Tab-separated table of C-alpha atoms and ligand atoms in Angstrom:
chain	number	residue	atom	x	y	z
Y	127	MET	CA	-62.899	-36.612	82.758
Y	128	LEU	CA	-66.644	-36.470	82.507
Y	129	GLN	CA	-69.245	-36.121	85.230
Y	130	THR	CA	-72.939	-36.054	84.520
Y	131	SER	CA	-76.029	-35.777	86.612
Y	132	VAL	CA	-79.619	-36.261	85.547
Y	133	LYS	CA	-82.683	-35.363	87.543
Y	134	PRO	CA	-86.130	-36.628	86.572
Y	135	GLN	CA	-89.048	-34.359	87.367
Y	136	SER	CA	-92.599	-34.298	86.135
Y	137	SER	CA	-92.886	-32.006	83.166
Y	138	ALA	CA	-94.957	-28.895	83.708
Y	139	GLY	CA	-94.883	-27.456	80.231
Y	140	SER	CA	-97.674	-25.289	78.972
Y	141	ALA	CA	-98.270	-25.251	75.238
Y	142	THR	CA	-99.651	-22.029	73.861
Y	143	HIS	CA	-100.710	-23.274	70.486
Y	144	ASP	CA	-102.950	-25.822	68.866
Y	145	GLY	CA	-100.410	-28.478	67.898
Y	146	LEU	CA	-97.086	-26.877	66.974
Y	147	GLY	CA	-93.868	-27.416	68.862
Y	148	HIS	CA	-90.332	-26.159	68.581
Y	149	TYR	CA	-87.423	-28.430	69.055
Y	150	CYS	CA	-84.948	-26.391	71.045
Y	151	GLY	CA	-83.201	-23.274	72.277
Y	152	LEU	CA	-79.479	-22.757	72.886
Y	153	ALA	CA	-77.406	-20.695	75.295
Y	154	ALA	CA	-73.648	-20.547	75.819
Y	155	ALA	CA	-71.045	-18.429	77.598
Y	156	PHE	CA	-67.252	-18.103	77.659
Y	157	ALA	CA	-65.311	-15.797	79.980
Y	158	PRO	CA	-61.488	-16.032	80.269
Y	159	ASP	CA	-61.586	-15.269	83.996
Y	160	GLY	CA	-64.687	-17.336	84.664
Y	161	LEU	CA	-68.287	-16.471	85.477
Y	162	ASP	CA	-71.220	-17.856	87.483
Y	163	ILE	CA	-72.013	-20.382	84.822
Y	164	ALA	CA	-75.189	-22.089	86.063
Y	165	ARG	CA	-76.712	-18.772	87.025
Y	166	THR	CA	-75.866	-17.158	83.669
Y	167	LEU	CA	-77.223	-20.072	81.662
Y	168	PHE	CA	-80.337	-20.255	83.863
Y	169	TYR	CA	-81.374	-16.741	82.877
Y	170	MET	CA	-80.530	-17.267	79.206
Y	171	LEU	CA	-82.550	-20.487	79.080
Y	172	PHE	CA	-85.408	-19.042	81.099
Y	173	ALA	CA	-85.753	-16.302	78.461
Y	174	GLN	CA	-86.031	-19.001	75.782
Y	175	GLN	CA	-88.447	-21.318	77.574
Y	176	HIS	CA	-90.920	-20.895	74.701
Y	177	ARG	CA	-88.494	-22.871	72.489
Y	178	GLY	CA	-88.849	-26.065	74.554
Y	179	GLN	CA	-90.522	-27.078	77.776
Y	180	GLU	CA	-89.803	-30.814	78.040
Y	181	SER	CA	-86.272	-30.718	79.424
Y	182	CYS	CA	-83.428	-28.366	80.237
Y	183	GLY	CA	-79.747	-28.909	80.746
Y	184	ILE	CA	-76.356	-27.309	81.120
Y	185	ALA	CA	-72.763	-28.480	80.694
Y	186	TRP	CA	-69.635	-26.697	81.875
Y	187	GLU	CA	-65.943	-27.133	82.570
Y	188	GLU	CA	-64.859	-27.163	86.188
Y	189	GLY	CA	-61.385	-27.971	87.458
Y	190	GLY	CA	-60.464	-29.843	84.302
Y	191	LEU	CA	-63.709	-31.830	84.366
Y	192	LEU	CA	-66.553	-31.611	81.900
Y	193	ARG	CA	-69.746	-31.649	83.937
Y	194	SER	CA	-73.390	-31.723	82.932
Y	195	ASP	CA	-76.741	-31.459	84.659
Y	196	ARG	CA	-79.906	-32.374	82.735
Y	197	ARG	CA	-83.432	-32.321	84.058
Y	198	LEU	CA	-86.961	-32.960	82.906
Y	199	GLY	CA	-89.285	-29.984	83.090
Y	200	MET	CA	-89.109	-26.244	82.631
Y	201	VAL	CA	-86.158	-24.179	83.801
Y	202	ALA	CA	-87.966	-22.228	86.541
Y	203	ASN	CA	-89.468	-25.368	88.079
Y	204	ALA	CA	-86.894	-28.052	87.442
Y	205	ALA	CA	-83.698	-26.024	87.801
Y	206	SER	CA	-84.469	-23.030	90.001
Y	207	ASP	CA	-81.407	-23.903	92.128
Y	208	TRP	CA	-79.141	-22.927	89.208
Y	209	GLN	CA	-80.005	-19.295	90.050
Y	210	ALA	CA	-78.185	-19.532	93.356
Y	211	ASP	CA	-75.379	-21.792	92.122
Y	212	ALA	CA	-72.026	-20.081	92.649
Y	213	THR	CA	-70.008	-22.473	90.458
Y	214	ARG	CA	-67.374	-20.538	88.522
Y	215	SER	CA	-66.401	-21.746	85.087
Y	216	ARG	CA	-64.816	-20.333	81.965
Y	217	VAL	CA	-67.188	-22.045	79.564
Y	218	GLY	CA	-70.672	-23.543	79.576
Y	219	ILE	CA	-73.547	-24.371	77.249
Y	220	GLY	CA	-77.264	-24.837	77.876
Y	221	HIS	CA	-80.293	-26.244	76.139
Y	222	VAL	CA	-84.083	-26.326	76.410
Y	223	ARG	CA	-85.830	-29.082	74.520
Y	224	TYR	CA	-89.250	-29.837	73.147
Y	225	ALA	CA	-89.316	-33.584	72.731
Y	226	THR	CA	-91.127	-35.203	69.902
Y	227	HIS	CA	-88.526	-36.140	67.313
Y	228	GLY	CA	-86.376	-38.878	68.816
Y	229	GLY	CA	-88.747	-39.170	71.771
Y	230	GLY	CA	-88.729	-37.550	75.174
Y	231	GLY	CA	-87.151	-38.534	78.454
Y	232	LEU	CA	-83.926	-37.770	80.186
Y	233	ALA	CA	-81.795	-39.889	77.854
Y	234	ASN	CA	-82.511	-37.446	75.043
Y	235	ALA	CA	-82.158	-34.295	77.151
Y	236	GLN	CA	-79.172	-32.125	76.191
Y	237	PRO	CA	-76.362	-31.105	76.302
Y	238	LEU	CA	-74.816	-34.452	75.438
Y	239	ALA	CA	-71.369	-34.772	76.995
Y	240	VAL	CA	-68.718	-37.326	75.963
Y	241	ASP	CA	-65.097	-38.259	76.308
Y	242	CYS	CA	-63.875	-39.275	72.864
Y	243	ASN	CA	-60.710	-39.464	70.809
Y	244	LYS	CA	-61.015	-35.698	70.135
Y	245	GLY	CA	-61.160	-34.889	73.853
Y	246	ARG	CA	-63.932	-33.733	76.158
Y	247	ILE	CA	-66.888	-32.492	74.134
Y	248	ALA	CA	-70.392	-31.363	75.095
Y	249	LEU	CA	-72.975	-30.566	72.443
Y	250	ALA	CA	-76.345	-28.801	72.335
Y	251	HIS	CA	-78.333	-28.846	69.080
Y	252	ASN	CA	-81.290	-26.885	67.719
Y	253	GLY	CA	-82.814	-28.282	64.542
Y	254	ASN	CA	-83.349	-31.600	62.855
Y	255	LEU	CA	-81.151	-33.441	60.371
Y	256	SER	CA	-83.248	-34.221	57.308
Y	257	ASN	CA	-80.979	-37.179	56.430
Y	258	GLY	CA	-80.587	-38.266	60.068
Y	259	VAL	CA	-82.135	-41.701	59.516
Y	260	ALA	CA	-79.678	-42.559	56.751
Y	261	LEU	CA	-76.704	-41.203	58.708
Y	262	ARG	CA	-77.711	-43.216	61.781
Y	263	ALA	CA	-78.068	-46.419	59.749
Y	264	GLU	CA	-74.614	-45.888	58.224
Y	265	LEU	CA	-73.018	-45.369	61.653
Y	266	PHE	CA	-74.939	-48.236	63.217
Y	267	ASP	CA	-73.892	-50.621	60.453
Y	268	GLY	CA	-70.319	-49.458	61.004
Y	269	GLY	CA	-70.463	-50.521	64.658
Y	270	SER	CA	-71.430	-47.311	66.460
Y	271	ILE	CA	-73.336	-47.643	69.716
Y	272	PHE	CA	-76.057	-45.086	70.412
Y	273	GLN	CA	-77.260	-43.952	73.815
Y	274	THR	CA	-80.064	-41.700	72.590
Y	275	THR	CA	-82.615	-41.725	69.804
Y	276	SER	CA	-81.939	-38.071	68.969
Y	277	ASP	CA	-80.068	-37.246	65.783
Y	278	SER	CA	-77.861	-34.803	67.698
Y	279	GLU	CA	-75.765	-37.777	68.822
Y	280	LEU	CA	-74.905	-38.454	65.176
Y	281	ILE	CA	-72.872	-35.276	65.064
Y	282	LEU	CA	-70.754	-36.400	68.034
Y	283	HIS	CA	-70.145	-39.755	66.347
Y	284	ARG	CA	-69.065	-38.062	63.148
Y	285	ILE	CA	-66.708	-35.767	65.067
Y	286	SER	CA	-65.206	-38.743	66.866
Y	287	ARG	CA	-64.775	-40.779	63.655
Y	288	SER	CA	-63.215	-37.964	61.656
Y	289	THR	CA	-59.575	-38.488	60.735
Y	290	ALA	CA	-58.994	-34.769	60.228
Y	291	VAL	CA	-56.856	-32.762	62.634
Y	292	GLY	CA	-57.831	-29.527	64.401
Y	293	ILE	CA	-61.305	-28.144	65.190
Y	294	GLU	CA	-61.736	-26.469	61.810
Y	295	ALA	CA	-60.829	-29.486	59.696
Y	296	ILE	CA	-62.728	-31.892	61.936
Y	297	LEU	CA	-65.934	-29.847	61.837
Y	298	ARG	CA	-65.738	-29.423	58.058
Y	299	ASP	CA	-65.241	-33.159	57.707
Y	300	ALA	CA	-67.856	-34.218	60.277
Y	301	LEU	CA	-70.547	-31.902	58.944
Y	302	SER	CA	-70.042	-32.505	55.238
Y	303	GLY	CA	-72.911	-34.713	54.114
Y	304	VAL	CA	-75.037	-33.705	57.099
Y	305	GLU	CA	-78.247	-32.201	55.706
Y	306	GLY	CA	-80.983	-30.159	57.304
Y	307	ALA	CA	-81.060	-27.817	60.250
Y	308	TYR	CA	-78.390	-27.547	62.900
Y	309	SER	CA	-77.457	-24.649	65.078
Y	310	LEU	CA	-74.934	-26.032	67.565
Y	311	CYS	CA	-73.125	-24.973	70.722
Y	312	LEU	CA	-70.189	-27.101	71.842
Y	313	ILE	CA	-67.625	-27.132	74.607
Y	314	TRP	CA	-64.548	-28.545	72.926
Y	315	ASN	CA	-61.533	-29.073	75.170
Y	316	GLY	CA	-62.236	-25.832	77.012
Y	317	ALA	CA	-63.196	-23.738	73.971
Y	318	LEU	CA	-66.705	-22.591	73.071
Y	319	VAL	CA	-67.717	-23.467	69.512
Y	320	ALA	CA	-70.933	-22.245	67.858
Y	321	VAL	CA	-72.039	-23.514	64.445
Y	322	ARG	CA	-74.907	-22.530	62.148
Y	323	ASP	CA	-75.760	-24.823	59.244
Y	324	PRO	CA	-74.973	-23.507	55.742
Y	325	MET	CA	-78.652	-23.034	54.888
Y	326	GLY	CA	-79.232	-21.045	58.086
Y	327	PHE	CA	-82.506	-22.708	59.106
Y	328	ARG	CA	-82.364	-21.786	62.783
Y	329	PRO	CA	-81.244	-18.500	64.318
Y	330	LEU	CA	-78.004	-18.098	66.294
Y	331	HIS	CA	-76.476	-14.966	67.787
Y	332	LEU	CA	-73.146	-13.909	69.285
Y	333	ALA	CA	-72.703	-11.081	71.796
Y	334	ARG	CA	-70.084	-9.440	73.978
Y	335	HIS	CA	-71.100	-8.753	77.571
Y	336	GLY	CA	-68.295	-7.289	79.670
Y	337	ASP	CA	-65.479	-9.834	79.523
Y	338	ALA	CA	-67.821	-12.637	78.462
Y	339	TRP	CA	-68.850	-13.898	75.044
Y	340	LEU	CA	-72.407	-15.164	74.835
Y	341	VAL	CA	-74.217	-17.254	72.219
Y	342	ALA	CA	-77.990	-17.786	72.044
Y	343	SER	CA	-80.699	-18.856	69.653
Y	344	GLU	CA	-82.615	-15.624	70.205
Y	345	THR	CA	-81.517	-12.139	71.201
Y	346	CYS	CA	-84.046	-12.114	74.062
Y	347	ALA	CA	-81.715	-14.526	75.887
Y	348	LEU	CA	-78.824	-12.080	75.532
Y	349	HIS	CA	-80.833	-9.083	76.668
Y	350	ALA	CA	-82.031	-11.028	79.714
Y	351	LEU	CA	-78.537	-10.266	81.072
Y	352	GLY	CA	-78.609	-6.573	80.164
Y	353	PRO	CA	-78.015	-4.359	77.149
Y	354	MET	CA	-75.212	-5.493	74.837
Y	355	ASP	CA	-74.047	-5.454	71.233
Y	356	TRP	CA	-74.804	-8.599	69.288
Y	357	ARG	CA	-74.608	-9.971	65.793
Y	358	GLU	CA	-76.199	-12.856	63.937
Y	359	ALA	CA	-73.980	-15.851	63.150
Y	360	GLU	CA	-73.900	-16.220	59.372
Y	361	PRO	CA	-75.254	-19.373	57.716
Y	362	GLY	CA	-72.375	-21.863	57.595
Y	363	GLU	CA	-70.320	-19.893	60.124
Y	364	CYS	CA	-68.371	-21.692	62.854
Y	365	ILE	CA	-67.298	-19.421	65.704
Y	366	VAL	CA	-64.541	-20.501	68.094
Y	367	VAL	CA	-64.065	-18.619	71.371
Y	368	ASP	CA	-61.028	-19.480	73.496
Y	369	ASP	CA	-58.140	-17.795	75.267
Y	370	ASP	CA	-56.895	-16.453	71.920
Y	371	GLY	CA	-60.158	-14.543	71.392
Y	372	VAL	CA	-62.884	-15.059	68.782
Y	373	ARG	CA	-62.374	-16.404	65.273
Y	374	SER	CA	-64.644	-17.704	62.530
Y	375	PHE	CA	-64.448	-20.043	59.594
Y	376	PHE	CA	-67.104	-21.249	57.207
Y	377	LEU	CA	-68.452	-24.637	56.172
Y	378	GLU	CA	-68.948	-25.502	52.508
Y	379	PRO	CA	-71.557	-22.981	51.265
Y	380	ALA	CA	-75.053	-24.205	50.373
Y	381	PRO	CA	-76.655	-23.364	47.016
Y	382	ARG	CA	-79.348	-21.372	48.807
Y	383	ARG	CA	-80.364	-20.102	52.241
Y	384	SER	CA	-83.407	-21.472	54.094
Y	385	ARG	CA	-84.201	-19.425	57.142
Y	386	CYS	CA	-87.339	-20.818	58.789
Y	387	ILE	CA	-90.095	-18.298	58.166
Y	388	PHE	CA	-92.132	-19.776	61.026
Y	389	GLU	CA	-89.628	-18.309	63.500
Y	390	SER	CA	-90.913	-14.855	62.511
Y	391	ILE	CA	-94.575	-15.892	62.254
Y	392	TYR	CA	-94.931	-17.678	65.576
Y	393	PHE	CA	-91.982	-19.290	67.332
Y	394	ALA	CA	-89.560	-16.554	68.319
Y	395	ARG	CA	-90.317	-14.199	71.191
Y	396	PRO	CA	-91.688	-10.845	69.961
Y	397	ASP	CA	-88.887	-8.796	71.546
Y	398	SER	CA	-86.247	-10.907	69.796
Y	399	TYR	CA	-84.535	-10.259	66.518
Y	400	VAL	CA	-84.195	-13.263	64.259
Y	401	PHE	CA	-82.593	-13.291	60.815
Y	402	GLY	CA	-81.674	-9.643	61.285
Y	403	ARG	CA	-85.158	-8.292	61.809
Y	404	SER	CA	-87.471	-7.573	64.715
Y	405	VAL	CA	-90.019	-10.324	65.347
Y	406	HIS	CA	-92.424	-7.677	66.625
Y	407	GLY	CA	-92.082	-5.704	63.386
Y	408	ALA	CA	-92.440	-8.854	61.273
Y	409	ARG	CA	-95.737	-9.834	62.899
Y	410	MET	CA	-97.113	-6.293	62.579
Y	411	ALA	CA	-96.169	-6.356	58.882
Y	412	LEU	CA	-97.983	-9.665	58.370
Y	413	GLY	CA	-101.140	-8.253	59.947
Y	414	ALA	CA	-100.944	-5.158	57.768
Y	415	ALA	CA	-100.458	-7.314	54.660
Y	416	MET	CA	-103.621	-9.254	55.511
Y	417	ALA	CA	-105.642	-6.058	55.834
Y	418	LEU	CA	-104.461	-4.824	52.420
Y	419	ASP	CA	-106.139	-7.780	50.735
Y	420	ASP	CA	-109.307	-7.702	52.823
Y	421	GLU	CA	-112.439	-5.902	51.644
Y	422	LEU	CA	-114.117	-6.509	55.002
Y	423	ARG	CA	-114.767	-3.463	57.211
Y	424	PRO	CA	-114.924	-4.885	60.762
Y	425	ASP	CA	-116.234	-3.058	63.828
Y	426	VAL	CA	-113.406	-4.427	65.916
Y	427	VAL	CA	-110.197	-6.433	65.427
Y	428	VAL	CA	-109.588	-8.985	68.199
Y	429	PRO	CA	-106.414	-11.068	68.638
Y	430	VAL	CA	-106.233	-14.669	69.771
Y	431	PRO	CA	-103.929	-14.119	72.765
Y	432	ASP	CA	-100.988	-14.216	72.716
Y	433	SER	CA	-100.083	-15.672	69.325
Y	434	GLY	CA	-102.275	-13.337	67.249
Y	435	THR	CA	-101.751	-10.087	69.151
Y	436	LEU	CA	-99.187	-8.326	66.973
Y	437	ALA	CA	-100.702	-9.431	63.660
Y	438	ALA	CA	-104.093	-8.166	64.885
Y	439	LEU	CA	-102.513	-4.850	65.820
Y	440	GLY	CA	-100.944	-4.586	62.366
Y	441	TYR	CA	-104.254	-5.487	60.730
Y	442	ALA	CA	-106.131	-2.890	62.808
Y	443	GLN	CA	-103.643	-0.121	62.060
Y	444	ALA	CA	-103.667	-0.843	58.315
Y	445	SER	CA	-107.450	-1.192	58.095
Y	446	GLY	CA	-108.334	1.718	60.364
Y	447	ALA	CA	-110.593	-0.537	62.457
Y	448	PRO	CA	-110.333	-0.398	66.261
Y	449	PHE	CA	-108.204	-2.983	68.044
Y	450	ALA	CA	-109.466	-4.462	71.312
Y	451	PHE	CA	-108.787	-7.446	73.548
Y	452	GLY	CA	-112.082	-9.250	73.027
Y	453	LEU	CA	-110.558	-12.474	74.348
Y	454	THR	CA	-108.675	-12.765	77.611
Y	455	ARG	CA	-106.395	-15.628	78.486
Y	456	ASN	CA	-106.002	-17.429	81.778
Y	457	HIS	CA	-102.239	-17.724	82.228
Y	458	TYR	CA	-102.574	-20.206	85.072
Y	459	VAL	CA	-103.869	-23.059	82.943
Y	460	GLY	CA	-101.295	-25.832	83.137
Y	461	ARG	CA	-100.541	-28.864	81.080
Y	462	SER	CA	-103.555	-30.765	82.403
Y	463	PHE	CA	-105.735	-28.692	80.091
Y	464	ILE	CA	-103.488	-28.732	77.054
Y	465	LEU	CA	-104.038	-32.210	75.674
Y	466	PRO	CA	-107.511	-33.213	76.812
Y	467	SER	CA	-109.601	-35.956	75.299
Y	468	LYS	CA	-111.811	-34.837	72.461
Y	469	GLY	CA	-114.902	-34.467	74.646
Y	470	GLU	CA	-113.064	-32.256	77.129
Y	471	ARG	CA	-111.449	-29.958	74.580
Y	472	ASP	CA	-114.297	-27.461	74.630
Y	473	LEU	CA	-114.074	-27.164	78.409
Y	474	ALA	CA	-110.276	-26.896	78.261
Y	475	VAL	CA	-110.416	-23.964	75.815
Y	476	ARG	CA	-113.120	-22.332	77.943
Y	477	MET	CA	-110.815	-22.578	80.948
Y	478	LYS	CA	-108.077	-20.896	78.952
Y	479	LEU	CA	-109.843	-18.230	76.842
Y	480	HIS	CA	-112.766	-15.993	77.717
Y	481	ALA	CA	-114.741	-13.641	75.445
Y	482	VAL	CA	-115.296	-10.063	76.637
Y	483	ARG	CA	-118.974	-9.257	75.999
Y	484	GLU	CA	-118.444	-5.521	76.267
Y	485	VAL	CA	-115.962	-5.610	73.378
Y	486	VAL	CA	-117.727	-7.932	70.931
Y	487	SER	CA	-121.475	-7.758	71.601
Y	488	GLY	CA	-123.392	-6.628	68.518
Y	489	LYS	CA	-120.126	-6.203	66.562
Y	490	LYS	CA	-118.743	-7.495	63.282
Y	491	VAL	CA	-115.557	-9.074	64.700
Y	492	VAL	CA	-112.345	-9.957	62.889
Y	493	ILE	CA	-110.461	-12.487	65.000
Y	494	VAL	CA	-106.750	-12.821	64.149
Y	495	ASP	CA	-104.377	-15.714	64.836
Y	496	ASP	CA	-100.962	-16.542	63.427
Y	497	SER	CA	-101.784	-19.936	61.869
Y	498	LEU	CA	-104.375	-22.680	61.692
Y	499	VAL	CA	-103.303	-26.204	62.617
Y	500	ARG	CA	-106.163	-28.602	63.414
Y	501	GLY	CA	-108.889	-25.962	63.624
Y	502	THR	CA	-110.476	-27.370	66.757
Y	503	THR	CA	-109.531	-24.459	69.018
Y	504	SER	CA	-110.667	-21.930	66.420
Y	505	GLY	CA	-114.132	-23.466	66.289
Y	506	ILE	CA	-114.495	-23.111	70.046
Y	507	ILE	CA	-113.237	-19.519	69.947
Y	508	VAL	CA	-115.818	-18.634	67.293
Y	509	ARG	CA	-118.507	-20.133	69.515
Y	510	LEU	CA	-117.272	-18.175	72.544
Y	511	LEU	CA	-117.473	-14.911	70.582
Y	512	ARG	CA	-120.978	-15.663	69.328
Y	513	GLU	CA	-122.111	-16.574	72.841
Y	514	ALA	CA	-120.797	-13.168	73.946
Y	515	GLY	CA	-123.025	-11.493	71.364
Y	516	ALA	CA	-120.787	-10.982	68.300
Y	517	SER	CA	-123.036	-10.440	65.254
Y	518	GLU	CA	-120.382	-11.701	62.791
Y	519	VAL	CA	-117.094	-13.519	63.337
Y	520	HIS	CA	-114.449	-13.523	60.574
Y	521	LEU	CA	-111.262	-15.530	61.089
Y	522	ARG	CA	-108.003	-14.158	59.656
Y	523	LEU	CA	-104.669	-16.027	59.721
Y	524	SER	CA	-101.374	-14.184	59.312
Y	525	SER	CA	-99.778	-17.144	57.499
Y	526	PRO	CA	-100.688	-19.365	54.548
Y	527	GLU	CA	-102.537	-22.666	54.819
Y	528	LEU	CA	-100.376	-25.126	56.761
Y	529	LYS	CA	-100.273	-28.328	54.691
Y	530	TRP	CA	-96.879	-30.021	54.907
Y	531	PRO	CA	-94.698	-31.541	57.641
Y	532	CYS	CA	-91.429	-29.933	58.691
Y	533	TYR	CA	-88.220	-31.984	58.562
Y	534	TYR	CA	-86.044	-29.188	59.922
Y	535	GLY	CA	-86.917	-28.913	63.600
Y	536	ILE	CA	-90.561	-27.930	64.019
Y	537	ASP	CA	-93.110	-30.465	65.184
Y	538	ILE	CA	-96.165	-30.185	62.927
Y	539	PRO	CA	-99.047	-32.689	63.091
Y	540	THR	CA	-99.493	-35.201	60.274
Y	541	ARG	CA	-100.877	-34.112	56.924
Y	542	GLU	CA	-104.172	-35.832	57.740
Y	543	GLU	CA	-104.497	-33.840	60.965
Y	544	LEU	CA	-103.877	-30.469	59.312
Y	545	ILE	CA	-107.267	-28.982	58.580
Y	546	SER	CA	-106.096	-27.217	55.407
Y	547	ASN	CA	-105.446	-30.606	53.789
Y	548	ARG	CA	-109.080	-31.541	54.234
Y	549	LEU	CA	-110.958	-28.283	53.759
Y	550	ASP	CA	-110.665	-25.088	51.721
Y	551	PRO	CA	-111.288	-21.718	53.475
Y	552	ALA	CA	-115.046	-21.930	52.830
Y	553	GLY	CA	-115.089	-25.443	54.279
Y	554	ILE	CA	-113.059	-24.283	57.292
Y	555	ALA	CA	-115.571	-21.452	57.821
Y	556	ALA	CA	-118.370	-24.009	57.854
Y	557	TYR	CA	-116.398	-26.320	60.174
Y	558	THR	CA	-115.489	-23.593	62.671
Y	559	GLY	CA	-118.779	-21.690	62.400
Y	560	ALA	CA	-117.018	-18.508	61.223
Y	561	ASP	CA	-118.678	-16.186	58.699
Y	562	SER	CA	-115.487	-16.209	56.628
Y	563	VAL	CA	-111.894	-17.473	56.803
Y	564	ARG	CA	-108.892	-15.997	54.991
Y	565	PHE	CA	-105.215	-16.862	54.977
Y	566	LEU	CA	-102.247	-14.729	54.000
Y	567	GLY	CA	-100.959	-16.067	50.672
Y	568	VAL	CA	-97.376	-17.322	50.275
Y	569	ALA	CA	-96.474	-14.510	47.853
Y	570	ARG	CA	-97.873	-11.861	50.246
Y	571	LEU	CA	-96.021	-13.496	53.151
Y	572	ARG	CA	-92.728	-13.459	51.276
Y	573	ALA	CA	-93.265	-9.858	50.144
Y	574	ALA	CA	-94.236	-8.633	53.642
Y	575	LEU	CA	-91.078	-10.095	55.191
Y	576	ASP	CA	-88.806	-9.494	52.201
Y	577	ALA	CA	-88.219	-13.247	52.228
Y	578	PRO	CA	-87.467	-14.546	48.721
Y	579	GLU	CA	-87.428	-18.276	47.979
Y	580	SER	CA	-83.636	-18.206	47.672
Y	581	GLU	CA	-83.350	-17.045	51.292
Y	582	TYR	CA	-86.299	-18.431	53.286
Y	583	CYS	CA	-87.984	-21.808	53.734
Y	584	CYS	CA	-91.785	-21.885	53.399
Y	585	ALA	CA	-92.037	-25.651	52.836
Y	586	CYS	CA	-94.759	-26.310	55.406
Y	587	PHE	CA	-96.933	-23.928	53.406
Y	588	ASP	CA	-95.961	-24.647	49.811
Y	589	GLY	CA	-94.293	-28.100	49.934
Y	590	HIS	CA	-91.101	-26.762	48.291
Y	591	TYR	CA	-88.492	-28.402	50.505
Y	592	PRO	CA	-85.173	-26.568	50.231
Y	593	CYS	CA	-83.093	-29.725	50.715
Y	594	PRO	CA	-84.047	-33.356	50.175
Y	595	VAL	CA	-86.255	-35.072	52.735
Y	596	TYR	CA	-86.363	-38.806	53.212
Y	597	GLN	CA	-89.024	-41.163	54.458
Y	598	GLY	CA	-88.708	-41.540	58.209
Y	599	SER	CA	-86.533	-38.452	58.729
D	262	SF4	S1	-90.925	-26.382	56.798
D	262	SF4	FE1	-91.920	-24.604	57.832
D	262	SF4	S2	-91.444	-24.848	60.005
D	262	SF4	FE2	-90.028	-26.163	58.860
D	262	SF4	S3	-88.171	-24.915	58.503
D	262	SF4	FE3	-89.481	-24.659	56.720
D	262	SF4	S4	-90.730	-22.821	57.209
D	262	SF4	FE4	-89.830	-23.563	59.133
């Protein structure tokens, strides 16, 4: 039996970046003797709030029922009662969602929970299927009825329609022909199942915590519950946790791996490990790589908080220039200031970021951010620094020029909106008012993170899509 509850609430998300969004974060737990499921998932999702602020949800088994609770808004605001919820369950999964692909609203909030011919199944998905449009059309033409516009529902349909027998055979069958990015957590007739797509686009981790097994997109969600041993799920690995313990099998291998390099550049939390390496260390390495190629000798290196902080620190250490917080950030700015009309954008950025005169006045300033999207915020930041007395302002980006859309789970503005498709670095300097602008090249990026083309996706920078993309995906 299936019981669901949905609770609308005004969204109170707070974007921290000029136009990029992540699609989702996952959390899951299994304990043979049961655990406080809502409470456990609350803390794991709270730690991954940066991966999606539009909606949050949990699903769990209770007394033979599969139950779910999905809400609009951020975990701390929309679901604070989960902290005090004493519901005991052996298995649960959770999800935070950033809604652009497939649209927002409660209907698309996850986990999705269904009764089907394979039993009671709940599913939470991080990623985007690059052939989702074609798969949906095929199912629709075959008579399937959809309740959401998200491509995650396609996976449930394919599981239900499979004629194979047993979790392993059904998953192999259902996921063959599914292309793109999918890290999944499922409750499947009382078992916890975690799946990472064969190309390994999105991170997924497994940990042991006392008697419980935990799964999360990022390790920060695991460590929110205390210290524990963890490991990364391998690309293509399907992990089943049930009363018999933990076992793995693998989907058909892909010809290459395609870990999303943007997880290390911007999306993941700095204290997390993704793809087997520290995000903190990765961002420091990117900053250092930028400094190696830069003949500039700045008086001070200033980060754009918080996204540029670690790259600026790496740049400062490698260049020998002092690091200082020449911009402070107001952490109380809510969503009302995030998407203002064009005329109000300047004011909105001024409400959020403030230049520190004492740090930048009379100085040749290098300002560091992780990436450049539309360029509008950067222009205002340059102006703020000049108003505070900076004699020169040089903009440095710890990633290459962002030029291409992502079909694998990151929301990137259209090609026309991306400033690097309209202007070269000299043009961007003129547009933003900076004295110079430099990006980290793709080759330097790959070298700094030891991320060869056979292992990592850089398609939004170089247009080399690791698996086919289709119009409308
Ligand atoms: S296109 Fe960019 S954002 Fe998308 S998966 Fe590849 S590296 Fe990540």
